[in-house]
Amino acid sequence: EVQLLESGGGLVQSGGSLRLSCAASGFTFRSYAMGWVRQAPGKGLEWVSGISGGGSSTNYADYADSVKGRFTISRDNFKNTLYLQMDSLRAEDTAVYYCVSVYYHNSGYSLFDYWGQGTLVTVSS
Amino acid sequence: SYVLTQPPSVSVAPGQTAKITCGGNNFGSKSIHWYQQKPGQAPLLVVYADSDRPSGIPERFSGSNSGNTATLTISRVEAGDEADYYCQVWDNSNDHAFYVFGTGTKVTVL
């Protein structure tokens, strides 16, 4: 059974930093692209970042414009763990952050097939 | 960038059919996926690639995509279908991959 367990959320002041972790199990973690999706209180879903899989020593990352230059995604395939380093946090970063596994199809589409339960990040201004 | 517009809310009586639309500019040949999110829970994929269902999702859930509008149809609606629904598309043009979610639709079962 696929499990994604996020941790590291909490209350932080504006301008501060936080690192989220996502422990993965039940699948071959290194083979899969992974990502983060967030949801502000009472709002919709927003893709934050993604990182390639495949076991290569070089991982490719993408970011939403809203977090580019402030957030860094990384992974440790030995620990089966995904990370999101969040710096220069703003009040608008307040949200539940979901860890997701990413599925790519060779016909040219991609989606999020498994989701963690999320971890809440609150940025106080 | 993409903007995926959904109606804020849809109300439907039990046993009836709910249709949720997702309108976008320049869908082209892009595939649309749909997620269901119940209160306090993580989203769940219910339809992918316009009209396919993951294993375990009831046949009552179906999808279509024509022109610039995709539609999620829930037939024989049950009380347990009450949730928020989001469409999603992926774009990897210009060497920059990004994902866009629709604005979300709250389905209320009367």
CSV table of N, CA, C and O in Angstrom, one decimal, chain A residues 7-106:
chain,number,residue,atom,x,y,z
A,7,SER,N,5.6,15.7,7.3
A,7,SER,CA,5.9,16.3,8.6
A,7,SER,C,6.6,17.6,8.5
A,7,SER,O,7.1,17.9,7.3
A,8,GLY,N,6.8,18.3,9.6
A,8,GLY,CA,7.5,19.5,9.5
A,8,GLY,C,6.7,20.8,9.5
A,8,GLY,O,7.3,21.9,9.6
A,9,GLY,N,5.4,20.7,9.4
A,9,GLY,CA,4.6,21.9,9.4
A,9,GLY,C,4.6,22.6,10.7
A,9,GLY,O,5.0,22.0,11.7
A,10,GLY,N,4.1,23.8,10.8
A,10,GLY,CA,4.0,24.5,12.0
A,10,GLY,C,3.8,26.0,11.8
A,10,GLY,O,3.5,26.5,10.7
A,11,LEU,N,4.0,26.7,12.9
A,11,LEU,CA,3.8,28.2,12.9
A,11,LEU,C,5.2,28.8,12.8
A,11,LEU,O,6.1,28.5,13.5
A,12,VAL,N,5.3,29.8,11.8
A,12,VAL,CA,6.6,30.4,11.6
A,12,VAL,C,6.3,31.9,11.3
A,12,VAL,O,5.2,32.2,10.7
A,13,GLN,N,7.2,32.8,11.7
A,13,GLN,CA,7.0,34.2,11.4
A,13,GLN,C,7.3,34.5,9.9
A,13,GLN,O,8.1,33.8,9.3
A,14,SER,N,6.7,35.6,9.5
A,14,SER,CA,7.0,36.0,8.1
A,14,SER,C,8.5,36.3,7.9
A,14,SER,O,9.2,36.9,8.8
A,15,GLY,N,9.1,35.8,6.8
A,15,GLY,CA,10.5,35.9,6.6
A,15,GLY,C,11.3,34.7,7.1
A,15,GLY,O,12.5,34.6,6.7
A,16,GLY,N,10.6,33.9,7.8
A,16,GLY,CA,11.3,32.7,8.4
A,16,GLY,C,11.4,31.5,7.4
A,16,GLY,O,11.0,31.6,6.2
A,17,SER,N,11.9,30.4,7.9
A,17,SER,CA,12.1,29.2,7.1
A,17,SER,C,11.5,28.0,7.8
A,17,SER,O,11.3,28.0,9.0
A,18,LEU,N,11.2,27.0,6.9
A,18,LEU,CA,10.7,25.8,7.4
A,18,LEU,C,11.1,24.7,6.4
A,18,LEU,O,11.1,25.0,5.2
A,19,ARG,N,11.3,23.5,6.9
A,19,ARG,CA,11.5,22.4,6.0
A,19,ARG,C,10.5,21.3,6.2
A,19,ARG,O,10.4,20.7,7.3
A,20,LEU,N,9.8,20.9,5.1
A,20,LEU,CA,8.8,19.9,5.1
A,20,LEU,C,9.5,18.6,4.7
A,20,LEU,O,10.4,18.6,3.8
A,21,SER,N,9.1,17.5,5.3
A,21,SER,CA,9.5,16.2,4.8
A,21,SER,C,8.3,15.3,4.5
A,21,SER,O,7.2,15.5,5.0
A,22,CYS,N,8.6,14.3,3.6
A,22,CYS,CA,7.5,13.4,3.2
A,22,CYS,C,8.2,12.0,3.1
A,22,CYS,O,9.0,11.7,2.3
A,23,ALA,N,7.8,11.1,4.1
A,23,ALA,CA,8.3,9.8,4.1
A,23,ALA,C,7.4,8.9,3.2
A,23,ALA,O,6.2,8.8,3.5
A,24,ALA,N,8.0,8.2,2.2
A,24,ALA,CA,7.2,7.4,1.3
A,24,ALA,C,7.5,5.9,1.5
A,24,ALA,O,8.6,5.5,1.9
A,25,SER,N,6.4,5.1,1.3
A,25,SER,CA,6.6,3.7,1.4
A,25,SER,C,5.5,3.0,0.5
A,25,SER,O,4.6,3.6,0.1
A,26,GLY,N,5.8,1.7,0.3
A,26,GLY,CA,4.8,1.0,-0.5
A,26,GLY,C,5.1,1.0,-2.0
A,26,GLY,O,4.3,0.4,-2.8
A,27,PHE,N,6.1,1.7,-2.5
A,27,PHE,CA,6.4,1.7,-3.9
A,27,PHE,C,7.9,2.0,-4.0
A,27,PHE,O,8.6,2.4,-3.1
A,28,THR,N,8.4,1.9,-5.3
A,28,THR,CA,9.9,2.1,-5.5
A,28,THR,C,10.1,3.6,-5.7
A,28,THR,O,10.0,4.2,-6.8
A,29,PHE,N,10.3,4.3,-4.5
A,29,PHE,CA,10.4,5.7,-4.5
A,29,PHE,C,11.3,6.3,-5.5
A,29,PHE,O,10.9,7.3,-6.2
A,30,ARG,N,12.5,5.8,-5.7
A,30,ARG,CA,13.5,6.4,-6.5
A,30,ARG,C,13.0,6.5,-8.0
A,30,ARG,O,13.5,7.3,-8.8
A,31,SER,N,12.1,5.6,-8.4
A,31,SER,CA,11.6,5.5,-9.7
A,31,SER,C,10.6,6.6,-10.1
A,31,SER,O,10.3,6.8,-11.3
A,32,TYR,N,10.0,7.2,-9.1
A,32,TYR,CA,8.9,8.1,-9.3
A,32,TYR,C,9.2,9.6,-9.2
A,32,TYR,O,9.9,10.0,-8.2
A,33,ALA,N,8.7,10.4,-10.0
A,33,ALA,CA,8.7,11.8,-9.8
A,33,ALA,C,7.7,12.1,-8.6
A,33,ALA,O,6.8,11.4,-8.4
A,34,MET,N,8.1,13.2,-7.9
A,34,MET,CA,7.3,13.5,-6.7
A,34,MET,C,7.0,15.0,-6.7
A,34,MET,O,7.6,15.8,-7.5
A,35,GLY,N,6.2,15.5,-5.9
A,35,GLY,CA,5.9,16.9,-5.9
A,35,GLY,C,5.1,17.4,-4.6
A,35,GLY,O,4.9,16.6,-3.7
A,36,TRP,N,4.9,18.6,-4.6
A,36,TRP,CA,4.1,19.3,-3.5
A,36,TRP,C,3.0,20.1,-4.1
A,36,TRP,O,3.2,20.8,-5.1
A,37,VAL,N,1.8,20.0,-3.5
A,37,VAL,CA,0.6,20.7,-3.8
A,37,VAL,C,0.1,21.4,-2.5
A,37,VAL,O,0.1,20.7,-1.5
A,38,ARG,N,-0.3,22.6,-2.6
A,38,ARG,CA,-0.8,23.2,-1.3
A,38,ARG,C,-2.2,23.8,-1.5
A,38,ARG,O,-2.7,23.9,-2.6
A,39,GLN,N,-2.8,24.0,-0.3
A,39,GLN,CA,-4.2,24.5,-0.3
A,39,GLN,C,-4.3,25.5,0.8
A,39,GLN,O,-4.3,25.1,2.0
A,40,ALA,N,-4.5,26.7,0.5
A,40,ALA,CA,-4.7,27.7,1.5
A,40,ALA,C,-6.1,27.5,2.2
A,40,ALA,O,-7.0,26.9,1.6
A,41,PRO,N,-6.3,28.0,3.4
A,41,PRO,CA,-7.5,27.7,4.1
A,41,PRO,C,-8.8,28.2,3.3
A,41,PRO,O,-8.8,29.4,2.9
A,42,GLY,N,-9.7,27.3,3.1
A,42,GLY,CA,-10.9,27.6,2.4
A,42,GLY,C,-10.7,27.9,0.9
A,42,GLY,O,-11.7,28.3,0.2
A,43,LYS,N,-9.5,27.6,0.4
A,43,LYS,CA,-9.2,27.9,-1.1
A,43,LYS,C,-9.0,26.6,-1.8
A,43,LYS,O,-9.1,25.5,-1.3
A,44,GLY,N,-8.7,26.8,-3.1
A,44,GLY,CA,-8.5,25.7,-4.0
A,44,GLY,C,-7.0,25.1,-3.9
A,44,GLY,O,-6.2,25.5,-3.1
A,45,LEU,N,-6.8,24.2,-4.8
A,45,LEU,CA,-5.5,23.5,-4.9
A,45,LEU,C,-4.5,24.3,-5.8
A,45,LEU,O,-4.9,24.9,-6.8
A,46,GLU,N,-3.2,24.3,-5.4
A,46,GLU,CA,-2.2,25.0,-6.1
A,46,GLU,C,-0.9,24.1,-6.2
A,46,GLU,O,-0.4,23.8,-5.1
A,47,TRP,N,-0.5,23.8,-7.3
A,47,TRP,CA,0.8,23.1,-7.5
A,47,TRP,C,1.9,24.0,-7.1
A,47,TRP,O,2.0,25.2,-7.4
A,48,VAL,N,2.9,23.4,-6.3
A,48,VAL,CA,4.0,24.2,-5.8
A,48,VAL,C,5.3,23.8,-6.5
A,48,VAL,O,6.0,24.7,-6.9
A,49,SER,N,5.6,22.5,-6.5
A,49,SER,CA,6.9,22.1,-7.0
A,49,SER,C,6.9,20.7,-7.4
A,49,SER,O,6.1,19.9,-6.9
A,50,GLY,N,7.8,20.3,-8.3
A,50,GLY,CA,8.0,18.9,-8.6
A,50,GLY,C,9.4,18.5,-8.9
A,50,GLY,O,10.2,19.4,-9.2
A,51,ILE,N,9.8,17.3,-8.7
A,51,ILE,CA,11.1,16.8,-8.9
A,51,ILE,C,11.1,15.5,-9.6
A,51,ILE,O,10.2,14.6,-9.4
A,52,SER,N,12.0,15.3,-10.6
A,52,SER,CA,12.0,14.1,-11.4
A,52,SER,C,12.4,12.9,-10.6
A,52,SER,O,13.0,13.0,-9.5
A,53,GLY,N,12.1,11.7,-11.1
A,53,GLY,CA,12.5,10.5,-10.5
A,53,GLY,C,13.4,9.7,-11.4
A,53,GLY,O,14.1,10.3,-12.3
A,54,GLY,N,13.5,8.4,-11.3
A,54,GLY,CA,14.3,7.6,-12.3
A,54,GLY,C,15.6,7.2,-11.7
A,54,GLY,O,16.3,6.4,-12.4
A,55,GLY,N,16.0,7.6,-10.5
A,55,GLY,CA,17.2,7.1,-9.9
A,55,GLY,C,18.4,7.8,-10.4
A,55,GLY,O,19.5,7.4,-10.0
A,56,SER,N,18.3,8.8,-11.3
A,56,SER,CA,19.5,9.5,-11.8
A,56,SER,C,20.1,10.3,-10.7
A,56,SER,O,19.5,10.7,-9.7
A,57,SER,N,21.4,10.6,-10.8
A,57,SER,CA,22.1,11.4,-9.8
A,57,SER,C,21.7,12.9,-10.0
A,57,SER,O,21.9,13.7,-9.1
A,58,THR,N,21.1,13.2,-11.1
A,58,THR,CA,20.7,14.5,-11.4
A,58,THR,C,19.2,14.6,-11.4
A,58,THR,O,18.5,13.9,-12.2
A,59,ASN,N,18.6,15.4,-10.6
A,59,ASN,CA,17.2,15.5,-10.5
A,59,ASN,C,16.8,16.9,-11.1
A,59,ASN,O,17.4,17.9,-10.9
A,60,TYR,N,15.7,16.9,-11.8
A,60,TYR,CA,15.2,18.1,-12.4
A,60,TYR,C,14.0,18.6,-11.6
A,60,TYR,O,13.1,17.8,-11.2
A,61,ALA,N,14.0,19.9,-11.3
A,61,ALA,CA,13.0,20.5,-10.5
A,61,ALA,C,12.2,21.6,-11.2
A,61,ALA,O,12.8,22.3,-12.1
A,62,ASP,N,11.0,21.7,-10.9
A,62,ASP,CA,10.2,22.8,-11.4
A,62,ASP,C,9.4,23.5,-10.2
A,62,ASP,O,9.1,22.8,-9.3
A,63,TYR,N,9.1,24.7,-10.4
A,63,TYR,CA,8.5,25.5,-9.4
A,63,TYR,C,7.4,26.4,-9.9
A,63,TYR,O,7.5,26.9,-11.0
A,64,ALA,N,6.4,26.6,-9.1
A,64,ALA,CA,5.4,27.6,-9.5
A,64,ALA,C,6.0,29.0,-9.4
A,64,ALA,O,6.9,29.2,-8.5
A,65,ASP,N,5.5,29.9,-10.2
A,65,ASP,CA,6.1,31.2,-10.1
A,65,ASP,C,6.0,31.8,-8.7
A,65,ASP,O,6.9,32.6,-8.3
A,66,SER,N,5.0,31.5,-8.0
A,66,SER,CA,4.7,32.1,-6.7
A,66,SER,C,5.8,31.7,-5.6
A,66,SER,O,5.9,32.4,-4.6
A,67,VAL,N,6.5,30.6,-5.9
A,67,VAL,CA,7.5,30.2,-4.9
A,67,VAL,C,8.9,30.1,-5.5
A,67,VAL,O,9.9,29.9,-4.7
A,68,LYS,N,9.1,30.4,-6.7
A,68,LYS,CA,10.4,30.3,-7.4
A,68,LYS,C,11.4,31.2,-6.7
A,68,LYS,O,11.1,32.4,-6.5
A,69,GLY,N,12.6,30.7,-6.4
A,69,GLY,CA,13.6,31.5,-5.8
A,69,GLY,C,13.5,31.5,-4.2
A,69,GLY,O,14.4,32.0,-3.6
A,70,ARG,N,12.4,31.0,-3.7
A,70,ARG,CA,12.2,30.9,-2.2
A,70,ARG,C,12.2,29.5,-1.7
A,70,ARG,O,12.6,29.2,-0.6
A,71,PHE,N,11.6,28.6,-2.5
A,71,PHE,CA,11.4,27.2,-2.1
A,71,PHE,C,12.4,26.3,-2.9
A,71,PHE,O,12.7,26.6,-4.1
A,72,THR,N,12.9,25.2,-2.3
A,72,THR,CA,13.7,24.3,-2.9
A,72,THR,C,13.3,22.9,-2.6
A,72,THR,O,13.1,22.5,-1.4
A,73,ILE,N,13.0,22.1,-3.7
A,73,ILE,CA,12.6,20.7,-3.5
A,73,ILE,C,13.8,19.8,-3.7
A,73,ILE,O,14.7,20.1,-4.5
A,74,SER,N,13.8,18.7,-2.9
A,74,SER,CA,14.9,17.8,-3.0
A,74,SER,C,14.4,16.4,-2.6
A,74,SER,O,13.3,16.3,-2.0
A,75,ARG,N,15.2,15.4,-2.8
A,75,ARG,CA,14.8,14.1,-2.4
A,75,ARG,C,16.0,13.3,-2.0
A,75,ARG,O,17.2,13.5,-2.4
A,76,ASP,N,15.8,12.3,-1.1
A,76,ASP,CA,16.9,11.3,-0.6
A,76,ASP,C,16.3,10.0,-0.9
A,76,ASP,O,15.5,9.4,-0.2
A,77,ASN,N,16.8,9.4,-2.0
A,77,ASN,CA,16.3,8.1,-2.4
A,77,ASN,C,16.7,6.9,-1.5
A,77,ASN,O,16.1,5.9,-1.5
A,78,PHE,N,17.7,7.1,-0.7
A,78,PHE,CA,18.1,6.1,0.3
A,78,PHE,C,17.2,6.1,1.5
A,78,PHE,O,16.9,5.1,2.1
A,79,LYS,N,16.7,7.3,1.8
A,79,LYS,CA,15.8,7.4,2.9
A,79,LYS,C,14.3,7.4,2.5
A,79,LYS,O,13.4,7.5,3.3
A,80,ASN,N,14.1,7.3,1.2
A,80,ASN,CA,12.7,7.3,0.6
A,80,ASN,C,12.0,8.6,1.1
A,80,ASN,O,10.8,8.5,1.6
A,81,THR,N,12.6,9.7,1.1
A,81,THR,CA,12.0,10.9,1.6
A,81,THR,C,12.2,12.1,0.7
A,81,THR,O,13.2,12.3,0.0
A,82,LEU,N,11.1,12.8,0.6
A,82,LEU,CA,11.0,14.0,-0.2
A,82,LEU,C,11.0,15.2,0.7
A,82,LEU,O,10.5,15.2,1.8
A,83,TYR,N,11.7,16.3,0.3
A,83,TYR,CA,11.8,17.5,1.1
A,83,TYR,C,11.3,18.8,0.4
A,83,TYR,O,11.3,18.8,-0.8
A,84,LEU,N,10.9,19.8,1.2
A,84,LEU,CA,10.6,21.1,0.6
A,84,LEU,C,11.2,22.1,1.6
A,84,LEU,O,10.7,22.2,2.7
A,85,GLN,N,12.3,22.7,1.2
A,85,GLN,CA,12.8,23.8,2.0
A,85,GLN,C,12.2,25.1,1.6
A,85,GLN,O,12.2,25.5,0.5
A,86,MET,N,11.5,25.7,2.6
A,86,MET,CA,10.8,27.0,2.4
A,86,MET,C,11.5,28.1,3.1
A,86,MET,O,11.5,28.1,4.3
A,87,ASP,N,12.0,29.1,2.3
A,87,ASP,CA,12.6,30.3,2.9
A,87,ASP,C,11.8,31.5,2.6
A,87,ASP,O,11.0,31.5,1.7
A,88,SER,N,12.2,32.6,3.2
A,88,SER,CA,11.5,33.9,3.0
A,88,SER,C,10.0,33.7,3.0
A,88,SER,O,9.3,34.2,2.1
A,89,LEU,N,9.5,33.0,4.0
A,89,LEU,CA,8.0,32.7,4.0
A,89,LEU,C,7.2,34.0,4.1
A,89,LEU,O,7.6,34.9,4.8
A,90,ARG,N,6.0,33.9,3.5
A,90,ARG,CA,5.1,35.1,3.5
A,90,ARG,C,3.8,34.6,4.0
A,90,ARG,O,3.5,33.4,4.0
A,91,ALA,N,2.9,35.5,4.4
A,91,ALA,CA,1.6,35.2,5.0
A,91,ALA,C,0.8,34.4,3.9
A,91,ALA,O,0.1,33.4,4.3
A,92,GLU,N,1.0,34.7,2.7
A,92,GLU,CA,0.2,34.0,1.6
A,92,GLU,C,0.7,32.5,1.4
A,92,GLU,O,0.1,31.8,0.5
A,93,ASP,N,1.8,32.1,2.0
A,93,ASP,CA,2.2,30.7,1.9
A,93,ASP,C,1.5,29.9,2.9
A,93,ASP,O,1.7,28.6,2.9
A,94,THR,N,0.7,30.5,3.8
A,94,THR,CA,-0.1,29.7,4.7
A,94,THR,C,-1.0,28.7,4.0
A,94,THR,O,-1.8,29.1,3.2
A,95,ALA,N,-0.9,27.4,4.3
A,95,ALA,CA,-1.7,26.4,3.6
A,95,ALA,C,-1.4,25.0,4.2
A,95,ALA,O,-0.4,24.9,4.9
A,96,VAL,N,-2.2,24.1,3.8
A,96,VAL,CA,-1.9,22.7,4.0
A,96,VAL,C,-1.0,22.3,2.8
A,96,VAL,O,-1.4,22.5,1.6
A,97,TYR,N,0.1,21.6,3.1
A,97,TYR,CA,1.0,21.2,2.0
A,97,TYR,C,0.9,19.7,1.9
A,97,TYR,O,1.1,19.0,2.8
A,98,TYR,N,0.5,19.2,0.7
A,98,TYR,CA,0.4,17.8,0.4
A,98,TYR,C,1.6,17.3,-0.4
A,98,TYR,O,2.0,18.0,-1.4
A,99,CYS,N,2.1,16.2,0.0
A,99,CYS,CA,3.1,15.5,-0.8
A,99,CYS,C,2.4,14.6,-1.8
A,99,CYS,O,1.3,13.9,-1.4
A,100,VAL,N,2.8,14.6,-3.0
A,100,VAL,CA,2.1,13.8,-4.1
A,100,VAL,C,3.1,13.0,-4.9
A,100,VAL,O,4.3,13.4,-5.1
A,101,SER,N,2.7,11.8,-5.3
A,101,SER,CA,3.5,11.1,-6.3
A,101,SER,C,2.9,11.5,-7.7
A,101,SER,O,1.7,11.7,-7.9
A,102,VAL,N,3.8,11.6,-8.7
A,102,VAL,CA,3.5,12.1,-10.0
A,102,VAL,C,3.6,11.0,-11.0
A,102,VAL,O,4.5,10.2,-11.1
A,103,TYR,N,2.5,10.9,-11.8
A,103,TYR,CA,2.5,9.9,-12.9
A,103,TYR,C,2.6,10.6,-14.2
A,103,TYR,O,1.8,11.5,-14.4
A,104,TYR,N,3.5,10.1,-15.0
A,104,TYR,CA,3.6,10.6,-16.4
A,104,TYR,C,3.2,9.5,-17.4
A,104,TYR,O,3.5,8.3,-17.2
A,105,HIS,N,2.4,9.9,-18.4
A,105,HIS,CA,2.0,8.9,-19.4
A,105,HIS,C,2.7,9.3,-20.7
A,105,HIS,O,2.8,10.5,-21.0
A,106,ASN,N,3.1,8.3,-21.5
A,106,ASN,CA,3.9,8.7,-22.7
A,106,ASN,C,3.1,9.3,-23.8
A,106,ASN,O,3.6,9.8,-24.8
